[in-house]
PDB file of C-alpha atoms and ligand atoms in Angstrom:
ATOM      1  CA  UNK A   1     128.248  30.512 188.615  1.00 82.00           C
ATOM      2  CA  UNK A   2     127.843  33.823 190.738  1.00 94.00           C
ATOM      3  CA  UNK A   3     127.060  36.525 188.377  1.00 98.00           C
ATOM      4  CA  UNK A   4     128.597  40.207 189.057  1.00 98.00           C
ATOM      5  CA  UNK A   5     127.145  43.264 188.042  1.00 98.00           C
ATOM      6  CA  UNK A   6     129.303  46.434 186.862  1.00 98.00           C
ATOM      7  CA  UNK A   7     127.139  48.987 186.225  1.00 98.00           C
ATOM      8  CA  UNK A   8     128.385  51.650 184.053  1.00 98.00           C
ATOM      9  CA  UNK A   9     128.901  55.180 184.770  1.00 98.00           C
ATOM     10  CA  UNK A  10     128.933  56.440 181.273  1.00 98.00           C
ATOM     11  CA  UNK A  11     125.077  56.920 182.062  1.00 97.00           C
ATOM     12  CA  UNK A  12     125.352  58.641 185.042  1.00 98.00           C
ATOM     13  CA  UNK A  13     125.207  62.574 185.912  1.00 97.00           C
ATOM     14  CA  UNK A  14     129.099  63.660 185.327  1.00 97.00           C
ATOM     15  CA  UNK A  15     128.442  67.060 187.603  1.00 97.00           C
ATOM     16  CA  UNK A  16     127.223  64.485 190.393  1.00 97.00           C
ATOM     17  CA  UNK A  17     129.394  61.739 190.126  1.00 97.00           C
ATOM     18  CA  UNK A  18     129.824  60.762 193.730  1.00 97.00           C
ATOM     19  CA  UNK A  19     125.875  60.986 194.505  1.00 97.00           C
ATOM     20  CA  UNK A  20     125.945  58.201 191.361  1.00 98.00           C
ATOM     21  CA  UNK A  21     128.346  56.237 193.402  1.00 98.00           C
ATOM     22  CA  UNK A  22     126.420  56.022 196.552  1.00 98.00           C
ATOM     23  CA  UNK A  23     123.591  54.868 194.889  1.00 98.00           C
ATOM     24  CA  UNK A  24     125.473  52.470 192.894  1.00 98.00           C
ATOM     25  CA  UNK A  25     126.788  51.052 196.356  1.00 98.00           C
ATOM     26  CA  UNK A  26     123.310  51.084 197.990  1.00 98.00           C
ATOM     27  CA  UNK A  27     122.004  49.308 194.807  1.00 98.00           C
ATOM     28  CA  UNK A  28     124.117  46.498 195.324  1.00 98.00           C
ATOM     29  CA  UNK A  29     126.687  46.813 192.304  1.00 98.00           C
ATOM     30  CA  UNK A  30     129.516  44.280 192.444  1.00 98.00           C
ATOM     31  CA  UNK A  31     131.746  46.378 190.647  1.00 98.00           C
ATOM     32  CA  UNK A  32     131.900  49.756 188.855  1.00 98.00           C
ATOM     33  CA  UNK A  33     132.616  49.872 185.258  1.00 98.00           C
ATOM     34  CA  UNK A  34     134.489  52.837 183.949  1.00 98.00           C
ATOM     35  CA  UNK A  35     134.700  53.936 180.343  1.00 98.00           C
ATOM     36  CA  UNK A  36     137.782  55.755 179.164  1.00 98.00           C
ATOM     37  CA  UNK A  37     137.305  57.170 175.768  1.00 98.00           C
ATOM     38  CA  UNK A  38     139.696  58.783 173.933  1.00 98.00           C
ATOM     39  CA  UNK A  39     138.321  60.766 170.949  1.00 98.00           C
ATOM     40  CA  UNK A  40     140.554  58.585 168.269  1.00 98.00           C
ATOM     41  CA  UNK A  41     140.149  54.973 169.076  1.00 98.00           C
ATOM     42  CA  UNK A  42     136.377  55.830 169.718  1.00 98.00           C
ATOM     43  CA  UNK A  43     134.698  59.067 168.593  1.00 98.00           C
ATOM     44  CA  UNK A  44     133.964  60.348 172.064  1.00 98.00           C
ATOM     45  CA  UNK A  45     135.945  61.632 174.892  1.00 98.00           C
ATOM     46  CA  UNK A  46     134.710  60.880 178.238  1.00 98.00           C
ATOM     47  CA  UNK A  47     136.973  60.755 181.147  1.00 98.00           C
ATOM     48  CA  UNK A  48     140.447  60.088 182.086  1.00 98.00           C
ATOM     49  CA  UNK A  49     142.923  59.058 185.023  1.00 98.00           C
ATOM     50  CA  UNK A  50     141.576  62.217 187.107  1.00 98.00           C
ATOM     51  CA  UNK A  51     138.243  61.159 187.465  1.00 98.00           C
ATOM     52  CA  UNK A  52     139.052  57.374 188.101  1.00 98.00           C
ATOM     53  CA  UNK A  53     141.152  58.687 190.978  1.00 98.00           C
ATOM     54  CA  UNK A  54     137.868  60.834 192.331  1.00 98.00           C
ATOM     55  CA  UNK A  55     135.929  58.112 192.076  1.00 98.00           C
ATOM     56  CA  UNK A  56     138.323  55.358 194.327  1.00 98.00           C
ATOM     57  CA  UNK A  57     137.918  58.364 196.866  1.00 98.00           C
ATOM     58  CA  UNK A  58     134.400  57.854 197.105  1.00 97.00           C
ATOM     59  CA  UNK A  59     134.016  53.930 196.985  1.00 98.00           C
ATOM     60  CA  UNK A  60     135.825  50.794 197.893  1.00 98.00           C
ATOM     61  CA  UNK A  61     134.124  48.961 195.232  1.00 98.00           C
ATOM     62  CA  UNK A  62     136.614  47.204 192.556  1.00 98.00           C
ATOM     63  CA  UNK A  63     136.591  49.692 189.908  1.00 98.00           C
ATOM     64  CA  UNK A  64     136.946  47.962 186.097  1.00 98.00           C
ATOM     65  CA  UNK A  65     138.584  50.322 184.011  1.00 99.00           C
ATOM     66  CA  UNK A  66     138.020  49.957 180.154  1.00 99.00           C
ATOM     67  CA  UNK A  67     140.211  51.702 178.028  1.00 99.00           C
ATOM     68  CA  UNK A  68     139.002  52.678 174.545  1.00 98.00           C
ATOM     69  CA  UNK A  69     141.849  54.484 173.403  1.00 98.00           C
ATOM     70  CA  UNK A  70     144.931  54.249 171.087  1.00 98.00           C
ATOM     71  CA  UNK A  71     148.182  53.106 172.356  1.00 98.00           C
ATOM     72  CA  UNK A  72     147.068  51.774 175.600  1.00 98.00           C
ATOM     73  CA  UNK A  73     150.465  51.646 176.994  1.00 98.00           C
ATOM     74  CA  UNK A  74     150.835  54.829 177.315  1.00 98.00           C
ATOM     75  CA  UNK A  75     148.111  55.168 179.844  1.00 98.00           C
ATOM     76  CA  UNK A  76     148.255  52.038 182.360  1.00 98.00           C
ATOM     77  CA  UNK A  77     150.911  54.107 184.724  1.00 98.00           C
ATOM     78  CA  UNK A  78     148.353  56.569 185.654  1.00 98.00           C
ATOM     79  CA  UNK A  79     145.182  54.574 185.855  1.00 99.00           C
ATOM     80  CA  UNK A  80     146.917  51.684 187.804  1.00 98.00           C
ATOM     81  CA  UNK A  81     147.791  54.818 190.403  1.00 98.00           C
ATOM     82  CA  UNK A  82     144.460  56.429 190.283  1.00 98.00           C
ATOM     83  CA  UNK A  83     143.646  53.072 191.800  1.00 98.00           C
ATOM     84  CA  UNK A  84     142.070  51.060 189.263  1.00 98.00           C
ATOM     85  CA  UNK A  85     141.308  47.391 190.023  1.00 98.00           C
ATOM     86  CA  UNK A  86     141.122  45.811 186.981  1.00 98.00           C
ATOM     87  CA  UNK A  87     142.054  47.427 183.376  1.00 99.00           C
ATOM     88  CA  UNK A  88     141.169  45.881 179.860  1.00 99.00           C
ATOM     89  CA  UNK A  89     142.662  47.272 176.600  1.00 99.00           C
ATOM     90  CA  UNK A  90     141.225  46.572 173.192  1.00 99.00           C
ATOM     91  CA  UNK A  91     142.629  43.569 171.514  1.00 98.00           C
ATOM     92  CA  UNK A  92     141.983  45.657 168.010  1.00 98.00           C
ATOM     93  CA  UNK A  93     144.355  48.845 169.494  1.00 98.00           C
ATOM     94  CA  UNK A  94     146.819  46.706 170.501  1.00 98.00           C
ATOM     95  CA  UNK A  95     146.951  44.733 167.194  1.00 98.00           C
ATOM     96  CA  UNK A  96     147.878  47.666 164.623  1.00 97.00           C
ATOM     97  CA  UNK A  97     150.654  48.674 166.770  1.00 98.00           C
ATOM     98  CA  UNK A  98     152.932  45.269 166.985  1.00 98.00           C
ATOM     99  CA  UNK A  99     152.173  41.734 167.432  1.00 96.00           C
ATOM    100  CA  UNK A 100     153.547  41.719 170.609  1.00 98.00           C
ATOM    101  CA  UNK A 101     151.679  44.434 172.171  1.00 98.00           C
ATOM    102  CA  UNK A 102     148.359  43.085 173.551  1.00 98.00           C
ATOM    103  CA  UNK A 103     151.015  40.297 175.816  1.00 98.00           C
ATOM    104  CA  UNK A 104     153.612  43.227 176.631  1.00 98.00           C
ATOM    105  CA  UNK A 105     150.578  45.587 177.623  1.00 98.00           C
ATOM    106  CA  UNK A 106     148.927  42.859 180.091  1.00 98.00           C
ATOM    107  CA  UNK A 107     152.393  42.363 181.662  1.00 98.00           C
ATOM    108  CA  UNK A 108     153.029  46.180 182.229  1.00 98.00           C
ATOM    109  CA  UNK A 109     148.936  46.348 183.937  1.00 99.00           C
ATOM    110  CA  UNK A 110     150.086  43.125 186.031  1.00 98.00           C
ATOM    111  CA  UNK A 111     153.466  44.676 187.227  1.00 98.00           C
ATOM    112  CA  UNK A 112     151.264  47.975 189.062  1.00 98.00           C
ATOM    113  CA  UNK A 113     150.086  44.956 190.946  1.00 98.00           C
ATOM    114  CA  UNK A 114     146.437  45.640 188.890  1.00 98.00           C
ATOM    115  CA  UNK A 115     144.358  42.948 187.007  1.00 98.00           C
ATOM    116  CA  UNK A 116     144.299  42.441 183.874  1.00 98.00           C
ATOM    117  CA  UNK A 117     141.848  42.002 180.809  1.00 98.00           C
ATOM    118  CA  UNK A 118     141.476  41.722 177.008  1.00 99.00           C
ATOM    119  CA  UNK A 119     138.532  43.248 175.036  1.00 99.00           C
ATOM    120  CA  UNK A 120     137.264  41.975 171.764  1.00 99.00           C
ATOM    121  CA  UNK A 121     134.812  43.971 169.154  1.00 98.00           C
ATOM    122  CA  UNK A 122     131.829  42.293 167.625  1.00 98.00           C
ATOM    123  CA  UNK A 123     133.151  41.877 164.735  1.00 98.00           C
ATOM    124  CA  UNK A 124     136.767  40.148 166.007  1.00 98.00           C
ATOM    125  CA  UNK A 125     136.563  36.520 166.578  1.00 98.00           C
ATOM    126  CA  UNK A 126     137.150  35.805 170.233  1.00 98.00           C
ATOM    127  CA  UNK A 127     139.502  33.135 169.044  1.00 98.00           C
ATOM    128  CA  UNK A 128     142.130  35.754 168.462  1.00 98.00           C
ATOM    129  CA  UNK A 129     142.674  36.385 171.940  1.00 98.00           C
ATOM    130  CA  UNK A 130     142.526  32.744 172.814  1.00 98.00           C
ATOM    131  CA  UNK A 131     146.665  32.638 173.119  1.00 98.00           C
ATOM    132  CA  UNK A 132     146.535  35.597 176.067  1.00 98.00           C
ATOM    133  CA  UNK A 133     143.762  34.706 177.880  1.00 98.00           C
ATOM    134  CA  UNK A 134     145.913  32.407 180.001  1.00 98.00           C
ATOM    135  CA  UNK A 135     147.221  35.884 181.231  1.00 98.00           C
ATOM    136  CA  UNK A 136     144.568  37.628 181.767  1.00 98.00           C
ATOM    137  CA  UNK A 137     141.941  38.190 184.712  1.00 98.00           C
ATOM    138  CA  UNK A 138     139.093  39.075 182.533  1.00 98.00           C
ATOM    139  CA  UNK A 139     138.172  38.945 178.735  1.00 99.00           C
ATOM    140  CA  UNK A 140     135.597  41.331 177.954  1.00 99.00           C
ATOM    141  CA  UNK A 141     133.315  40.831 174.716  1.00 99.00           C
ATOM    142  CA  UNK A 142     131.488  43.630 173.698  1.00 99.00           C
ATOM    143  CA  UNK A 143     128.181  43.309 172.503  1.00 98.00           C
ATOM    144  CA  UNK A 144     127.838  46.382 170.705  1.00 98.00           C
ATOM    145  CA  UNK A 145     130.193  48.930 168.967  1.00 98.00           C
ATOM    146  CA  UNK A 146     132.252  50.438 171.471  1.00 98.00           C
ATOM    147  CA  UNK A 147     131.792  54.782 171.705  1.00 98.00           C
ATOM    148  CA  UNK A 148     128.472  55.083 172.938  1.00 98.00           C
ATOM    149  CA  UNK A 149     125.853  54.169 175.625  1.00 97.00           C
ATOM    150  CA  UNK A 150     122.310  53.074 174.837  1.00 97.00           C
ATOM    151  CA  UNK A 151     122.908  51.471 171.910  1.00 98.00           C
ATOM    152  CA  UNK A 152     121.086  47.852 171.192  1.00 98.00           C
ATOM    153  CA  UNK A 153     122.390  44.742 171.897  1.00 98.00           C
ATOM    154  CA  UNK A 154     123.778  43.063 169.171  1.00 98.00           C
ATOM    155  CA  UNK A 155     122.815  38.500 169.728  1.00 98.00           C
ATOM    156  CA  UNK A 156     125.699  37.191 167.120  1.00 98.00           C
ATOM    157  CA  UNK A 157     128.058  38.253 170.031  1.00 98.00           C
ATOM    158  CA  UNK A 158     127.034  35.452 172.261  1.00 98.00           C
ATOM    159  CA  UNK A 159     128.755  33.380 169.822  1.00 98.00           C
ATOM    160  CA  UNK A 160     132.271  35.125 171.477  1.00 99.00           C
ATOM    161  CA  UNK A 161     130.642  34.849 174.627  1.00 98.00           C
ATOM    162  CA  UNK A 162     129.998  30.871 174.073  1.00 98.00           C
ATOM    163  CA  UNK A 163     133.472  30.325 172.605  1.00 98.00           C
ATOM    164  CA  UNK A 164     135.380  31.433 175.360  1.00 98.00           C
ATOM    165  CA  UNK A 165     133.527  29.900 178.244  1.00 98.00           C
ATOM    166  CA  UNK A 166     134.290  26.762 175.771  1.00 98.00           C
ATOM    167  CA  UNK A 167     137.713  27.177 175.743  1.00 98.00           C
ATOM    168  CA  UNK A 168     138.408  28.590 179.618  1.00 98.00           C
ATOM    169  CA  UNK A 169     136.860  25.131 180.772  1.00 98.00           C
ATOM    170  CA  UNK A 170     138.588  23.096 178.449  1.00 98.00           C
ATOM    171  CA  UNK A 171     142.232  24.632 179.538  1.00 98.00           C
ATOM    172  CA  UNK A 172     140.746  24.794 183.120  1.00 98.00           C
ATOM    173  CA  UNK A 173     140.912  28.661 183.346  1.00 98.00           C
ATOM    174  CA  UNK A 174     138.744  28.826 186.153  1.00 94.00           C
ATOM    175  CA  UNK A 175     139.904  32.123 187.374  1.00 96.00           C
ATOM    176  CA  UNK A 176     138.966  34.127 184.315  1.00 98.00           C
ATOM    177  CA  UNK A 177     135.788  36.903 184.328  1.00 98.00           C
ATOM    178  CA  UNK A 178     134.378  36.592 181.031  1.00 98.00           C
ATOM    179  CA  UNK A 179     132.235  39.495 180.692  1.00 98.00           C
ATOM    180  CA  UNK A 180     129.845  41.007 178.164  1.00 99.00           C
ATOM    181  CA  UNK A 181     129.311  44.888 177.463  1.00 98.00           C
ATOM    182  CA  UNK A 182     126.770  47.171 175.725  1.00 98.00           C
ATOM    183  CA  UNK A 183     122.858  47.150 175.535  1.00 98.00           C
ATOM    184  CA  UNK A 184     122.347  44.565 178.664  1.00 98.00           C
ATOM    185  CA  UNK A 185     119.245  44.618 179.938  1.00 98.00           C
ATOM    186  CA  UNK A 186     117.162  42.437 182.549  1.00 98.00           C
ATOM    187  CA  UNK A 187     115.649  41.352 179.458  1.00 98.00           C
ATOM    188  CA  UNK A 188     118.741  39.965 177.847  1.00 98.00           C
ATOM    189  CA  UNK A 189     120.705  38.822 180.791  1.00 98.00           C
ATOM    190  CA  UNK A 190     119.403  35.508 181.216  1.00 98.00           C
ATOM    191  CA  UNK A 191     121.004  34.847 177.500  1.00 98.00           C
ATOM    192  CA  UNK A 192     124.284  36.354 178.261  1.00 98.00           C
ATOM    193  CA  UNK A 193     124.741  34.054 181.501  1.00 98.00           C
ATOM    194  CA  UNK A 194     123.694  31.152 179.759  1.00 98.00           C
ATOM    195  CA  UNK A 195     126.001  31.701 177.309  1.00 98.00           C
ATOM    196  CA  UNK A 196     128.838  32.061 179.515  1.00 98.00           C
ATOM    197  CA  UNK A 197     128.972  35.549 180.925  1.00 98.00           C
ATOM    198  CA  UNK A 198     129.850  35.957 184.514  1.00 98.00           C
ATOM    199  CA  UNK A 199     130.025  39.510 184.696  1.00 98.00           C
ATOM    200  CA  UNK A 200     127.517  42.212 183.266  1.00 98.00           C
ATOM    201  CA  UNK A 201     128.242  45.523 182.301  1.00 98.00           C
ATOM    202  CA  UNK A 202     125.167  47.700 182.003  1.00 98.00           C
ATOM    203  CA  UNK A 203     125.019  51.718 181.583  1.00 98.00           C
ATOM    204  CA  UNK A 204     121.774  52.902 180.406  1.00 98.00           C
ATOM    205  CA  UNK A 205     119.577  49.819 181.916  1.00 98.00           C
ATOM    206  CA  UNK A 206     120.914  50.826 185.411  1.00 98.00           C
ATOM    207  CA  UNK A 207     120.494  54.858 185.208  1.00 98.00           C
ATOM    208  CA  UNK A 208     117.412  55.050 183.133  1.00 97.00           C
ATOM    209  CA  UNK A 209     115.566  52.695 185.537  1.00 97.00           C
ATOM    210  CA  UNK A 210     113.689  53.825 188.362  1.00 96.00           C
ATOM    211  CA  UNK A 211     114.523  51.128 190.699  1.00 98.00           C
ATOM    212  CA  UNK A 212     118.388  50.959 190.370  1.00 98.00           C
ATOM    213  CA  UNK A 213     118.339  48.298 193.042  1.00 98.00           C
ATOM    214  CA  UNK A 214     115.241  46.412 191.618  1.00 98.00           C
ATOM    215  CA  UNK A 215     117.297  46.533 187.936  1.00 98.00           C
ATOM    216  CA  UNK A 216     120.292  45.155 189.587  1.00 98.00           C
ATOM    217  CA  UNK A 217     118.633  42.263 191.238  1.00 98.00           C
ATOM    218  CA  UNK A 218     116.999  41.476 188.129  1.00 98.00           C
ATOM    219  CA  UNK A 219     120.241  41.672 185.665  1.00 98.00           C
ATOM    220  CA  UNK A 220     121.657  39.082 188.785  1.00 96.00           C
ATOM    221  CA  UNK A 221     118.643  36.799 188.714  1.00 91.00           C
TER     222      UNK A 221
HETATM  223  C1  LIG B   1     130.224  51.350 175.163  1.00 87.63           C
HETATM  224  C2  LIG B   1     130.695  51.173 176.586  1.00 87.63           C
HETATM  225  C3  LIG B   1     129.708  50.476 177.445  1.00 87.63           C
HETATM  226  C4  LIG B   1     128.419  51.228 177.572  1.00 87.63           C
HETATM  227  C5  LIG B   1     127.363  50.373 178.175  1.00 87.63           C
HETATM  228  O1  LIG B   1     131.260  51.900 174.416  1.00 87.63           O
HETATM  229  O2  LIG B   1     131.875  50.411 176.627  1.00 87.63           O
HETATM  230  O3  LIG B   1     130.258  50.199 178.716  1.00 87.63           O
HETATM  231  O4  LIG B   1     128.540  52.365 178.352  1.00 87.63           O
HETATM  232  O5  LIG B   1     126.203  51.130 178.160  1.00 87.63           O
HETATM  233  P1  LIG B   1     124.804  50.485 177.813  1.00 87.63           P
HETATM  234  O6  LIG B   1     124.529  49.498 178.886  1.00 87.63           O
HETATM  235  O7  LIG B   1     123.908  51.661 177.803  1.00 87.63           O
HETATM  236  O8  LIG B   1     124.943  49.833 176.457  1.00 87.63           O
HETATM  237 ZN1  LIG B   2     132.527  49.623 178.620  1.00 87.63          ZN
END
């Protein structure tokens, strides 16, 4: 299984964001992970649909939007045409609002011509998204508490991680990204893939290093 790295930019200088870019590119990142807070879903506020758009203008890397916010609907017109790749919306935003939700949210990301994605919480049992994964593109499982960078990984998650791979062989999902998000480090990595991970998201392990292409290669290998 090829393994994809989507480095973060939650950890990188906001008043330089297109220097971050280039480096990410020159480091060899497969993908660049963008974390849309929203001050209610998630106690922070980071970025919005502006800044997505800034960055597609600087890099033809896929960019993998994750949206932490409250009634993600609302928002997929204007990151789909800020030129997002791939957007995933929280499977626990999308519950309170209707049971129907999380499905008619994936369809409105797929209709922009943009993939799709699910994202679970530690403590939601990946088998609750097991009935849209069919639809999806990617299912991200976060491995800490979404809101905040740096924060330490969090092993009973792999158990999500496991469960899915489990299940996307056994219905012969073979398209589907199943990746893993918060406090991934070249340390942990080798855990994450074995359990099933194909994609790695990693913020402060990529910024904080000194060797971003060194850290890369070694969250890969
Ligand atoms: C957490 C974000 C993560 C985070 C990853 O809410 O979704 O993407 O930035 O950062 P690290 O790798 O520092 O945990
Ligand atoms: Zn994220």
């Amino acid at each position: 299984m090829q393994v994809k790295i989507s480095p973060s930019i939650l950890s990188a200088d906001f008043a330089d964001i297109g220097a971050a870019i280039s480096r990410l590119e020159r480091a060899g990142a497969d993908l660049i992970h963008c974390d849309v807070m929203d001050g209610s879903f998630v106690v922070p506020i980071t970025f919005g649909a502006q800044m997505v758009a800034a960055i597609r203008s600087r890099t033809a890397l896929p960019l993998d939007v994750h949206l932490m916010v409250e009634h993600p609907q609302t928002h997929i017109k204007s990151f789909a045409e800020a030129g997002a790749d791939i957007i995933c919306v929280h499977f626990e935003a999308c519950k309170k609002i209707s049971a129907s939700y999380l499905k008619d949210t994936l369809a409105l990301i797929r209709s922009f011509g943009v993939k799709c994605g699910v994202v679970v919480n530690p403590d939601t049992d990946v088998e609750s998204v097991f009935g849209v994964l069919p639809l999806c593109d990617m299912l991200l499982v976060m491995s800490v508490f979404p809101g905040y960078g740096g924060q330490k990984f969090m092993p009973q998650t792999l158990k999500n991680v496991e469960k899915a791979r489990a299940f996307a062989e056994s219905e012969g999902l073979a398209g589907l990204d199943i990746s893993i998000d918060g406090g991934i480090t070249p340390q942990n990595a080798a855990e994450a893939v074995a359990a099933g991970a194909n994609v790695l998201v990693a913020g402060s392990a990529v910024f904080k290093s000194q060797d971003m292409a060194a850290t890369i290669a070694a969250l890969r290998s």
